[in-house]
Amino acid sequence: MLESIHLTKNYLNKKALDDVSLKLEEGQIYALLGPNGSGKTTWMKTAAGLTKPTSGEMLYNGSPVGIESRREIAYMSTEPYFFRWMTVEDVGEYFQDFFDDFSSDRYRELLAEMALTEDMKIRQLSSGMAAKLKIAATMARKASVFLLDEPLNGIDLIARDRIMEAVISSVEPNVTLVISSHLVEEIESFASKAVFLRNGHAVEVCDVEDLRVREGKSLAYKYREIME
Amino acid sequence: MKHLLKYEFRKTRTVKTAVLISTCIFEILFLLGLLSNAAVLLGTGITGLSFCATLGMLILGLVSISVLYRELNSCQSYMLFLTPNSSYKIIGAKILENGITLAVGGICFVALAGIDLFLWGVQASDFPTVIQLLSDMMGNIHLNPADIARVLLVLFSGWLSIITIAFFAVAIQAALLNGRRFGGLFSFLIFLAVVIGVGIVMANLPLGQGFLGSVLLSMTFPVSTGVLYSLLYLGITALFYALTGWIMDKKLSV
């Protein structure tokens, strides 16, 4: 499974992650929470193999993340990243070419749910439509780990529930899902675990159900407790 | 690798189409000039075709460098590095695409030049005069298929080495600056420094010459000189391919 060991990432003028050790369990839905600049994206990008750690390790099934782990880890960034010359159909073709676990049928189903058509050009998509396309392309994979970085950014209120249903329904029982979001109340309804990051440190990991039952606290309340 | 190559070709297809269309337009002008004996059309056609052959190849190389720069300095890099491909494969596909484009483009333009010369000769009914005219235009260079092949080989391998050095410069810039301002300028300065460095090293080798010197020397010296220079440039390409792959694999965060 996915594990970071004393992971540190420095940029020129900032320490994005500072000695973060986290071990994710299989089959759980993690809410990765923290204010802007807390290291959520850096942690996810390191897990996806996009960012090289300054020190420490990011392991997948005991081996450092790399080419092989990319076959099983699906990452969806906050920013749009498809080539601008592509159409929606081209994106599906690209994912089909590079990812053995990508299902074109599932992709088309998700496109239909998101009200997107294959002839649409990437450069002409609104930010909301681009966000939906990212979700469709990512969730059409049968990955073992999904890392979704603020998947509901730019999505209108009505579409959010439908999209989260599509995300949860795409995920099989033994799959690990990590979602970072500022919409704490919205992801509380389906997250099983929560990881709190602040200033590049992993502050706490808790079980959402335990938090509710034993401490009588919501995730949003816990978030405020930790961050304030 | 084949999928990476497929998308590398797709990324530059607009520019390639533009070069192809321009070539067709100038070829039509040349043919019209031949048919109508209009020197202006003939001259415009020949000049235009020469520009398409030289500038066209140059522009295609610059566009592929620009594509790599944009990819490594924006989120489009995710499209490359989220796939289960090594950095060596990713940059290898780009170099291979450049090489294939250069080779196919070169062969097509040489073939087109041959056909046009033939047509011109047929129209003039006087091949030797046509060849003499061209020789006079190009000075004392003797047109010999072996010479042409040798020069083209050196040009091909030399240009490919320059493209690869440019890729190396872009990769270093991306690893150090990570999308910050003046990245393009920084890349260009690194590129210049490396090219000058390589030129100095080459000048100190036996028969050492810079890029232009090697092209000229290969025209006048035996075949083996041209082959040696080609191998040298291919070696430079291989070296900077390996260095670029290493930087992208170990040092680049996107």
Short mmCIF file of C-alpha atoms in Angstrom, two decimals:
data_model
loop_
_atom_site.label_atom_id
_atom_site.label_comp_id
_atom_site.label_asym_id
_atom_site.label_seq_id
_atom_site.Cartn_x
_atom_site.Cartn_y
_atom_site.Cartn_z
CA MET A 1 0.00 0.00 0.00
CA LEU A 2 0.99 3.64 -0.09
CA GLU A 3 3.34 4.88 2.58
CA SER A 4 5.49 7.97 3.10
CA ILE A 5 8.47 7.65 5.43
CA HIS A 6 10.02 10.82 6.85
CA LEU A 7 9.08 12.56 3.63
CA THR A 8 10.47 16.06 3.20
CA LYS A 9 10.18 18.32 0.20
CA ASN A 10 11.87 21.69 0.00
CA TYR A 11 11.38 24.23 -2.72
CA LEU A 12 13.60 27.28 -3.17
CA ASN A 13 11.91 29.39 -0.56
CA LYS A 14 9.57 26.99 1.23
CA LYS A 15 9.42 23.67 3.01
CA ALA A 16 6.31 22.06 1.54
CA LEU A 17 6.55 18.80 3.49
CA ASP A 18 8.47 18.28 6.71
CA ASP A 19 9.16 14.75 7.90
CA VAL A 20 5.74 13.36 6.98
CA SER A 21 5.23 9.70 7.76
CA LEU A 22 1.88 8.26 6.75
CA LYS A 23 0.73 4.77 5.99
CA LEU A 24 -2.51 4.34 4.11
CA GLU A 25 -4.63 1.24 4.51
CA GLU A 26 -6.17 -0.61 1.65
CA GLY A 27 -9.87 -0.12 0.97
CA GLN A 28 -10.23 3.13 2.90
CA ILE A 29 -11.44 6.53 1.77
CA TYR A 30 -9.12 9.20 3.11
CA ALA A 31 -9.96 12.87 3.41
CA LEU A 32 -6.69 14.78 3.15
CA LEU A 33 -7.37 18.05 4.91
CA GLY A 34 -5.46 21.22 5.59
CA PRO A 35 -5.33 24.90 4.72
CA ASN A 36 -3.75 26.24 1.54
CA GLY A 37 -0.03 25.55 1.49
CA SER A 38 -0.19 22.76 4.06
CA GLY A 39 1.40 20.20 1.72
CA LYS A 40 -1.61 18.22 0.50
CA THR A 41 -0.84 18.64 -3.20
CA THR A 42 2.88 18.07 -2.71
CA TRP A 43 2.19 14.83 -0.83
CA MET A 44 -0.17 13.62 -3.55
CA LYS A 45 2.20 14.60 -6.37
CA THR A 46 5.04 12.79 -4.65
CA ALA A 47 2.83 9.70 -4.36
CA ALA A 48 2.00 10.02 -8.07
CA GLY A 49 5.71 10.21 -8.94
CA LEU A 50 5.52 13.77 -10.27
CA THR A 51 7.56 15.35 -7.49
CA LYS A 52 10.91 14.06 -6.22
CA PRO A 53 11.34 14.19 -2.44
CA THR A 54 14.22 16.15 -0.95
CA SER A 55 14.62 13.39 1.63
CA GLY A 56 12.65 10.44 2.88
CA GLU A 57 10.72 7.99 0.80
CA MET A 58 7.36 7.39 -0.79
CA LEU A 59 6.70 3.70 -1.14
CA TYR A 60 4.04 1.75 -2.93
CA ASN A 61 3.83 -1.90 -1.89
CA GLY A 62 7.30 -1.59 -0.37
CA SER A 63 9.04 -0.13 -3.44
CA PRO A 64 9.76 3.52 -4.22
CA VAL A 65 7.09 5.05 -6.43
CA GLY A 66 8.04 5.13 -10.09
CA ILE A 67 7.08 3.62 -13.43
CA GLU A 68 5.44 0.52 -12.01
CA SER A 69 3.42 2.33 -9.38
CA ARG A 70 1.99 4.65 -12.05
CA ARG A 71 0.25 1.62 -13.51
CA GLU A 72 -1.76 1.30 -10.30
CA ILE A 73 -1.98 4.83 -8.91
CA ALA A 74 -4.32 7.30 -10.61
CA TYR A 75 -3.76 10.96 -9.82
CA MET A 76 -6.07 13.83 -10.65
CA SER A 77 -4.60 17.29 -10.18
CA THR A 78 -6.42 20.49 -9.28
CA GLU A 79 -5.26 22.20 -12.46
CA PRO A 80 -6.33 21.20 -15.96
CA TYR A 81 -3.49 19.40 -17.73
CA PHE A 82 -4.70 17.86 -20.95
CA PHE A 83 -2.97 18.92 -24.17
CA ARG A 84 -4.92 21.84 -25.55
CA TRP A 85 -4.98 20.47 -29.09
CA MET A 86 -6.97 17.46 -27.92
CA THR A 87 -10.66 16.71 -28.02
CA VAL A 88 -12.50 14.82 -25.30
CA GLU A 89 -12.25 11.73 -27.49
CA ASP A 90 -8.48 12.22 -27.84
CA VAL A 91 -8.15 12.27 -24.05
CA GLY A 92 -9.89 8.89 -23.86
CA GLU A 93 -7.66 7.54 -26.60
CA TYR A 94 -4.56 8.82 -24.79
CA PHE A 95 -5.55 7.15 -21.53
CA GLN A 96 -6.46 3.96 -23.41
CA ASP A 97 -3.01 3.95 -25.03
CA PHE A 98 -1.03 4.39 -21.82
CA PHE A 99 -3.07 2.76 -19.07
CA ASP A 100 -3.95 -0.92 -19.30
CA ASP A 101 -6.61 -0.47 -16.58
CA PHE A 102 -8.47 2.26 -18.49
CA SER A 103 -11.99 1.37 -19.63
CA SER A 104 -13.26 3.26 -22.67
CA ASP A 105 -16.81 2.09 -21.94
CA ARG A 106 -16.68 3.43 -18.40
CA TYR A 107 -15.16 6.66 -19.75
CA ARG A 108 -18.11 7.15 -22.10
CA GLU A 109 -20.56 6.40 -19.29
CA LEU A 110 -18.93 8.99 -17.08
CA LEU A 111 -18.84 11.52 -19.92
CA ALA A 112 -22.59 11.04 -20.36
CA GLU A 113 -23.13 11.56 -16.63
CA MET A 114 -21.06 14.75 -16.79
CA ALA A 115 -22.93 15.95 -19.89
CA LEU A 116 -19.76 16.00 -21.98
CA THR A 117 -19.49 14.85 -25.58
CA GLU A 118 -16.46 13.40 -27.32
CA ASP A 119 -16.30 16.03 -30.03
CA MET A 120 -15.71 18.85 -27.55
CA LYS A 121 -12.34 20.56 -27.82
CA ILE A 122 -10.24 20.90 -24.68
CA ARG A 123 -9.39 24.54 -25.37
CA GLN A 124 -13.08 25.40 -25.51
CA LEU A 125 -14.13 23.74 -22.24
CA SER A 126 -15.15 25.92 -19.31
CA SER A 127 -13.31 25.36 -16.03
CA GLY A 128 -16.23 23.32 -14.69
CA MET A 129 -16.36 21.12 -17.77
CA ALA A 130 -12.57 20.64 -17.67
CA ALA A 131 -12.89 19.58 -14.04
CA LYS A 132 -15.58 17.04 -14.95
CA LEU A 133 -13.45 15.69 -17.78
CA LYS A 134 -10.53 15.16 -15.42
CA ILE A 135 -12.78 13.13 -13.13
CA ALA A 136 -14.16 11.08 -16.02
CA ALA A 137 -10.69 10.27 -17.36
CA THR A 138 -9.29 9.42 -13.93
CA MET A 139 -12.21 7.37 -12.61
CA ALA A 140 -12.45 5.35 -15.83
CA ARG A 141 -9.29 3.62 -14.67
CA LYS A 142 -9.40 0.56 -12.43
CA ALA A 143 -6.50 1.75 -10.30
CA SER A 144 -5.63 0.42 -6.85
CA VAL A 145 -5.14 3.93 -5.48
CA PHE A 146 -6.93 7.09 -6.53
CA LEU A 147 -5.52 10.45 -5.51
CA LEU A 148 -8.00 13.22 -6.22
CA ASP A 149 -6.75 16.71 -5.51
CA GLU A 150 -9.73 18.99 -4.85
CA PRO A 151 -11.98 17.18 -7.34
CA LEU A 152 -14.97 19.43 -6.63
CA ASN A 153 -13.15 22.67 -7.48
CA GLY A 154 -15.07 24.55 -10.12
CA ILE A 155 -18.03 22.13 -10.02
CA ASP A 156 -21.44 23.64 -9.46
CA LEU A 157 -23.43 22.70 -6.36
CA ILE A 158 -25.97 20.52 -8.17
CA ALA A 159 -23.31 18.54 -10.00
CA ARG A 160 -21.19 17.88 -6.92
CA ASP A 161 -23.42 15.18 -5.44
CA ARG A 162 -23.71 13.43 -8.81
CA ILE A 163 -19.96 13.58 -9.29
CA MET A 164 -19.17 12.21 -5.86
CA GLU A 165 -21.66 9.40 -6.47
CA ALA A 166 -19.87 8.65 -9.74
CA VAL A 167 -16.51 8.71 -7.94
CA ILE A 168 -17.61 6.43 -5.08
CA SER A 169 -19.42 4.02 -7.41
CA SER A 170 -16.29 3.71 -9.57
CA VAL A 171 -14.22 2.57 -6.64
CA GLU A 172 -14.12 -1.12 -5.72
CA PRO A 173 -14.02 -2.30 -2.07
CA ASN A 174 -10.28 -2.96 -1.90
CA VAL A 175 -9.32 0.31 -3.58
CA THR A 176 -7.85 3.22 -1.64
CA LEU A 177 -9.22 6.65 -2.36
CA VAL A 178 -7.55 9.85 -1.16
CA ILE A 179 -9.46 13.07 -1.63
CA SER A 180 -8.20 16.48 -0.69
CA SER A 181 -10.79 19.19 -0.41
CA HIS A 182 -11.70 22.37 1.39
CA LEU A 183 -15.33 21.25 1.38
CA VAL A 184 -14.94 19.32 4.62
CA GLU A 185 -18.66 18.89 5.29
CA GLU A 186 -19.24 17.41 1.85
CA ILE A 187 -16.56 14.72 2.02
CA GLU A 188 -17.35 13.85 5.63
CA SER A 189 -20.37 11.83 4.47
CA PHE A 190 -18.24 9.19 2.72
CA ALA A 191 -14.69 9.50 4.13
CA SER A 192 -13.65 6.73 6.52
CA LYS A 193 -10.36 8.28 7.61
CA ALA A 194 -9.05 11.83 7.83
CA VAL A 195 -5.48 13.06 7.60
CA PHE A 196 -4.78 16.58 8.82
CA LEU A 197 -1.80 18.47 7.41
CA ARG A 198 -0.56 21.83 8.64
CA ASN A 199 2.58 23.69 7.57
CA GLY A 200 3.94 20.58 5.89
CA HIS A 201 3.44 18.35 8.96
CA ALA A 202 1.04 15.48 9.39
CA VAL A 203 -0.71 16.61 12.56
CA GLU A 204 -3.23 13.83 13.07
CA VAL A 205 -4.84 10.82 11.45
CA CYS A 206 -8.25 9.82 12.73
CA ASP A 207 -11.11 7.51 12.01
CA VAL A 208 -14.14 9.55 11.00
CA GLU A 209 -16.66 7.17 12.56
CA ASP A 210 -14.72 7.01 15.85
CA LEU A 211 -14.55 10.80 15.88
CA ARG A 212 -18.30 11.03 15.53
CA VAL A 213 -19.25 8.22 17.93
CA ARG A 214 -16.60 8.53 20.66
CA GLU A 215 -15.81 12.21 20.65
CA GLY A 216 -19.13 13.43 19.29
CA LYS A 217 -17.33 15.69 16.84
CA SER A 218 -17.81 16.31 13.15
CA LEU A 219 -14.88 16.40 10.79
CA ALA A 220 -15.41 20.11 10.25
CA TYR A 221 -15.31 20.71 14.02
CA LYS A 222 -12.11 18.65 14.32
CA TYR A 223 -10.61 20.58 11.42
CA ARG A 224 -11.26 23.88 13.18
CA GLU A 225 -9.92 22.49 16.43
CA ILE A 226 -6.63 21.51 14.84
CA MET A 227 -6.12 24.43 12.49
CA GLU A 228 -7.10 27.33 14.75
CA MET B 1 7.50 3.85 -27.13
CA LYS B 2 5.19 3.65 -30.14
CA HIS B 3 2.44 5.46 -28.26
CA LEU B 4 4.84 8.18 -27.11
CA LEU B 5 6.03 8.57 -30.72
CA LYS B 6 2.45 8.73 -31.95
CA TYR B 7 1.68 11.71 -29.73
CA GLU B 8 4.99 13.43 -30.47
CA PHE B 9 4.08 13.37 -34.15
CA ARG B 10 0.61 14.67 -33.35
CA LYS B 11 1.96 17.60 -31.35
CA THR B 12 3.81 19.02 -34.36
CA ARG B 13 1.36 18.07 -37.10
CA THR B 14 0.02 21.63 -37.50
CA VAL B 15 3.47 23.02 -38.27
CA LYS B 16 4.28 20.07 -40.52
CA THR B 17 1.04 20.67 -42.40
CA ALA B 18 1.98 24.34 -42.82
CA VAL B 19 5.40 23.38 -44.23
CA LEU B 20 3.78 20.85 -46.55
CA ILE B 21 1.21 23.35 -47.82
CA SER B 22 3.91 26.00 -48.37
CA THR B 23 6.01 23.46 -50.27
CA CYS B 24 3.03 22.56 -52.46
CA ILE B 25 2.35 26.22 -53.22
CA PHE B 26 5.94 26.89 -54.25
CA GLU B 27 6.09 23.65 -56.22
CA ILE B 28 2.98 24.72 -58.13
CA LEU B 29 4.62 28.09 -58.85
CA PHE B 30 7.76 26.30 -60.07
CA LEU B 31 5.74 24.00 -62.34
CA LEU B 32 3.70 26.91 -63.67
CA GLY B 33 6.97 28.74 -64.34
CA LEU B 34 8.27 25.73 -66.24
CA LEU B 35 5.13 25.35 -68.30
CA SER B 36 4.79 29.01 -69.12
CA ASN B 37 8.51 29.77 -69.34
CA ALA B 38 7.95 32.57 -66.84
CA ALA B 39 11.27 33.27 -65.13
CA VAL B 40 9.62 35.12 -62.22
CA LEU B 41 7.43 32.15 -61.33
CA LEU B 42 10.36 29.78 -61.79
CA GLY B 43 12.61 31.89 -59.58
CA THR B 44 9.93 32.36 -56.92
CA GLY B 45 9.25 28.64 -56.91
CA ILE B 46 12.92 27.68 -56.56
CA THR B 47 13.54 30.28 -53.83
CA GLY B 48 10.41 29.27 -51.96
CA LEU B 49 11.24 25.57 -52.17
CA SER B 50 14.75 26.25 -50.87
CA PHE B 51 13.31 28.18 -47.93
CA CYS B 52 10.80 25.43 -47.20
CA ALA B 53 13.57 22.85 -47.19
CA THR B 54 15.90 24.80 -44.91
CA LEU B 55 13.67 27.05 -42.82
CA GLY B 56 10.97 24.43 -42.67
CA MET B 57 13.29 21.91 -41.04
CA LEU B 58 14.64 24.62 -38.73
CA ILE B 59 11.15 25.66 -37.67
CA LEU B 60 10.12 22.06 -36.99
CA GLY B 61 13.13 21.65 -34.73
CA LEU B 62 12.40 24.89 -32.90
CA VAL B 63 8.74 23.93 -32.46
CA SER B 64 9.67 20.62 -30.84
CA ILE B 65 12.00 22.46 -28.44
CA SER B 66 9.19 24.90 -27.69
CA VAL B 67 6.79 22.00 -27.07
CA LEU B 68 9.19 20.42 -24.56
CA TYR B 69 9.67 23.78 -22.84
CA ARG B 70 5.92 24.27 -22.50
CA GLU B 71 5.41 20.73 -21.25
CA LEU B 72 8.14 20.79 -18.62
CA ASN B 73 7.13 24.21 -17.33
CA SER B 74 3.38 23.67 -17.07
CA CYS B 75 0.86 21.12 -15.89
CA GLN B 76 0.97 19.51 -19.32
CA SER B 77 3.99 17.67 -17.96
CA TYR B 78 1.50 15.50 -16.05
CA MET B 79 0.40 14.02 -19.37
CA LEU B 80 3.93 12.65 -19.80
CA PHE B 81 4.98 11.82 -16.25
CA LEU B 82 1.75 10.23 -15.04
CA THR B 83 2.14 7.55 -17.70
CA PRO B 84 4.15 4.42 -16.89
CA ASN B 85 7.09 5.54 -19.03
CA SER B 86 10.61 6.34 -17.95
CA SER B 87 12.04 9.81 -18.56
CA TYR B 88 14.53 8.18 -20.94
CA LYS B 89 11.68 6.83 -23.05
CA ILE B 90 9.86 10.14 -22.99
CA ILE B 91 12.86 12.17 -24.18
CA GLY B 92 13.93 9.35 -26.49
CA ALA B 93 10.58 9.55 -28.26
CA LYS B 94 11.06 13.29 -28.80
CA ILE B 95 14.55 12.82 -30.24
CA LEU B 96 13.38 9.96 -32.41
CA GLU B 97 10.46 12.03 -33.71
CA ASN B 98 12.88 14.80 -34.62
CA GLY B 99 15.21 12.35 -36.32
CA ILE B 100 12.44 10.72 -38.34
CA THR B 101 10.95 14.08 -39.33
CA LEU B 102 14.38 15.34 -40.37
CA ALA B 103 15.19 12.18 -42.32
CA VAL B 104 11.82 11.91 -44.06
CA GLY B 105 11.71 15.65 -44.71
CA GLY B 106 15.26 15.61 -46.04
CA ILE B 107 14.61 12.64 -48.31
CA CYS B 108 11.38 14.18 -49.61
CA PHE B 109 12.99 17.52 -50.34
CA VAL B 110 15.99 15.87 -52.05
CA ALA B 111 13.63 13.70 -54.09
CA LEU B 112 11.55 16.74 -54.99
CA ALA B 113 14.68 18.64 -55.99
CA GLY B 114 15.72 15.70 -58.17
CA ILE B 115 12.31 15.52 -59.86
CA ASP B 116 12.24 19.28 -60.40
CA LEU B 117 15.75 19.24 -61.89
CA PHE B 118 14.70 16.42 -64.17
CA LEU B 119 11.58 18.30 -65.27
CA TRP B 120 13.60 21.45 -65.78
CA GLY B 121 16.10 19.49 -67.83
CA VAL B 122 13.33 17.92 -69.90
CA GLN B 123 11.74 21.31 -70.45
CA ALA B 124 15.08 22.85 -71.39
CA SER B 125 16.08 19.68 -73.27
CA ASP B 126 19.53 20.37 -71.99
CA PHE B 127 20.50 18.67 -68.70
CA PRO B 128 24.18 19.59 -68.74
CA THR B 129 23.31 23.27 -69.07
CA VAL B 130 20.86 23.05 -66.16
CA ILE B 131 23.45 21.33 -63.97
CA GLN B 132 26.10 23.85 -65.03
CA LEU B 133 23.75 26.73 -64.21
CA LEU B 134 23.17 25.33 -60.73
CA SER B 135 26.89 24.69 -60.20
CA ASP B 136 27.66 28.26 -61.22
CA MET B 137 24.99 29.48 -58.78
CA MET B 138 26.58 27.44 -55.96
CA GLY B 139 30.18 28.27 -56.81
CA ASN B 140 32.73 25.52 -57.36
CA ILE B 141 30.80 22.77 -55.69
CA HIS B 142 30.62 19.65 -57.79
CA LEU B 143 27.24 17.95 -57.67
CA ASN B 144 27.92 14.32 -57.01
CA PRO B 145 25.41 11.96 -55.33
CA ALA B 146 28.07 10.73 -52.88
CA ASP B 147 28.93 14.31 -51.93
CA ILE B 148 25.27 15.15 -51.43
CA ALA B 149 24.70 12.07 -49.30
CA ARG B 150 27.77 12.81 -47.17
CA VAL B 151 26.80 16.44 -46.59
CA LEU B 152 23.21 15.50 -45.78
CA LEU B 153 24.40 12.87 -43.31
CA VAL B 154 26.60 15.40 -41.49
CA LEU B 155 23.80 17.99 -41.58
CA PHE B 156 21.30 15.47 -40.25
CA SER B 157 23.44 14.20 -37.39
CA GLY B 158 24.71 17.69 -36.57
CA TRP B 159 21.23 19.22 -36.41
CA LEU B 160 19.97 16.29 -34.32
CA SER B 161 22.80 16.88 -31.85
CA ILE B 162 21.85 20.56 -31.61
CA ILE B 163 18.20 19.67 -30.93
CA THR B 164 19.28 17.24 -28.22
CA ILE B 165 21.50 19.86 -26.60
CA ALA B 166 18.51 22.23 -26.64
CA PHE B 167 16.39 19.54 -24.92
CA PHE B 168 19.14 19.21 -22.31
CA ALA B 169 19.12 22.98 -21.72
CA VAL B 170 15.32 23.00 -21.31
CA ALA B 171 15.46 20.09 -18.87
CA ILE B 172 18.10 21.78 -16.70
CA GLN B 173 16.10 25.00 -16.69
CA ALA B 174 12.92 23.16 -15.71
CA ALA B 175 14.71 21.28 -12.92
CA LEU B 176 16.21 24.47 -11.48
CA LEU B 177 13.59 27.14 -12.13
CA ASN B 178 10.43 25.03 -12.21
CA GLY B 179 8.27 27.37 -14.30
CA ARG B 180 9.58 30.64 -12.94
CA ARG B 181 10.14 33.80 -14.98
CA PHE B 182 12.93 34.11 -17.58
CA GLY B 183 13.07 30.34 -17.99
CA GLY B 184 13.29 30.69 -21.77
CA LEU B 185 16.24 33.05 -21.52
CA PHE B 186 17.93 30.79 -19.00
CA SER B 187 17.46 27.79 -21.31
CA PHE B 188 18.93 29.70 -24.21
CA LEU B 189 21.99 30.75 -22.18
CA ILE B 190 22.59 27.16 -21.06
CA PHE B 191 22.18 26.01 -24.66
CA LEU B 192 24.72 28.59 -25.88
CA ALA B 193 27.19 27.64 -23.17
CA VAL B 194 26.96 23.94 -24.01
CA VAL B 195 27.19 24.46 -27.77
CA ILE B 196 30.27 26.65 -27.30
CA GLY B 197 31.76 24.07 -24.95
CA VAL B 198 31.13 21.24 -27.39
CA GLY B 199 32.55 23.37 -30.21
CA ILE B 200 35.75 23.99 -28.23
CA VAL B 201 36.12 20.27 -27.52
CA MET B 202 35.52 19.41 -31.17
CA ALA B 203 38.01 22.03 -32.36
CA ASN B 204 40.71 20.30 -30.29
CA LEU B 205 40.08 16.92 -31.87
CA PRO B 206 42.10 15.74 -34.91
CA LEU B 207 40.44 17.25 -38.02
CA GLY B 208 38.51 19.21 -35.44
CA GLN B 209 36.02 21.70 -36.79
CA GLY B 210 32.83 23.27 -35.61
CA PHE B 211 29.48 22.36 -37.12
CA LEU B 212 29.77 24.53 -40.25
CA GLY B 213 33.40 23.59 -40.74
CA SER B 214 32.57 19.91 -40.57
CA VAL B 215 29.87 20.32 -43.24
CA LEU B 216 32.29 22.08 -45.57
CA LEU B 217 35.16 19.68 -44.88
CA SER B 218 32.94 16.68 -45.52
CA MET B 219 32.24 18.03 -49.01
CA THR B 220 35.87 18.08 -50.00
CA PHE B 221 37.48 15.26 -48.04
CA PRO B 222 36.93 11.53 -48.53
CA VAL B 223 33.72 9.78 -47.53
CA SER B 224 35.31 8.57 -44.32
CA THR B 225 35.57 12.15 -42.99
CA GLY B 226 31.85 12.71 -43.42
CA VAL B 227 31.09 9.41 -41.75
CA LEU B 228 33.43 10.24 -38.87
CA TYR B 229 31.78 13.59 -38.28
CA SER B 230 28.36 11.96 -38.44
CA LEU B 231 29.40 9.41 -35.84
CA LEU B 232 30.80 12.18 -33.66
CA TYR B 233 27.55 14.12 -33.81
CA LEU B 234 25.53 10.98 -33.13
CA GLY B 235 27.77 10.37 -30.13
CA ILE B 236 27.05 13.90 -28.90
CA THR B 237 23.35 13.23 -29.38
CA ALA B 238 23.59 10.02 -27.37
CA LEU B 239 25.51 11.75 -24.57
CA PHE B 240 23.04 14.60 -24.18
CA TYR B 241 20.10 12.23 -24.50
CA ALA B 242 21.47 10.27 -21.53
CA LEU B 243 22.14 13.45 -19.52
CA THR B 244 18.68 14.86 -20.27
CA GLY B 245 17.03 11.57 -19.31
CA TRP B 246 18.99 11.49 -16.05
CA ILE B 247 18.02 15.06 -15.12
CA MET B 248 14.36 14.37 -15.84
CA ASP B 249 14.47 11.09 -13.93
CA LYS B 250 16.35 12.20 -10.82
CA LYS B 251 16.08 15.95 -10.49
CA LEU B 252 12.94 17.17 -12.19
CA SER B 253 9.80 17.78 -10.17
CA VAL B 254 6.79 18.95 -12.13
#
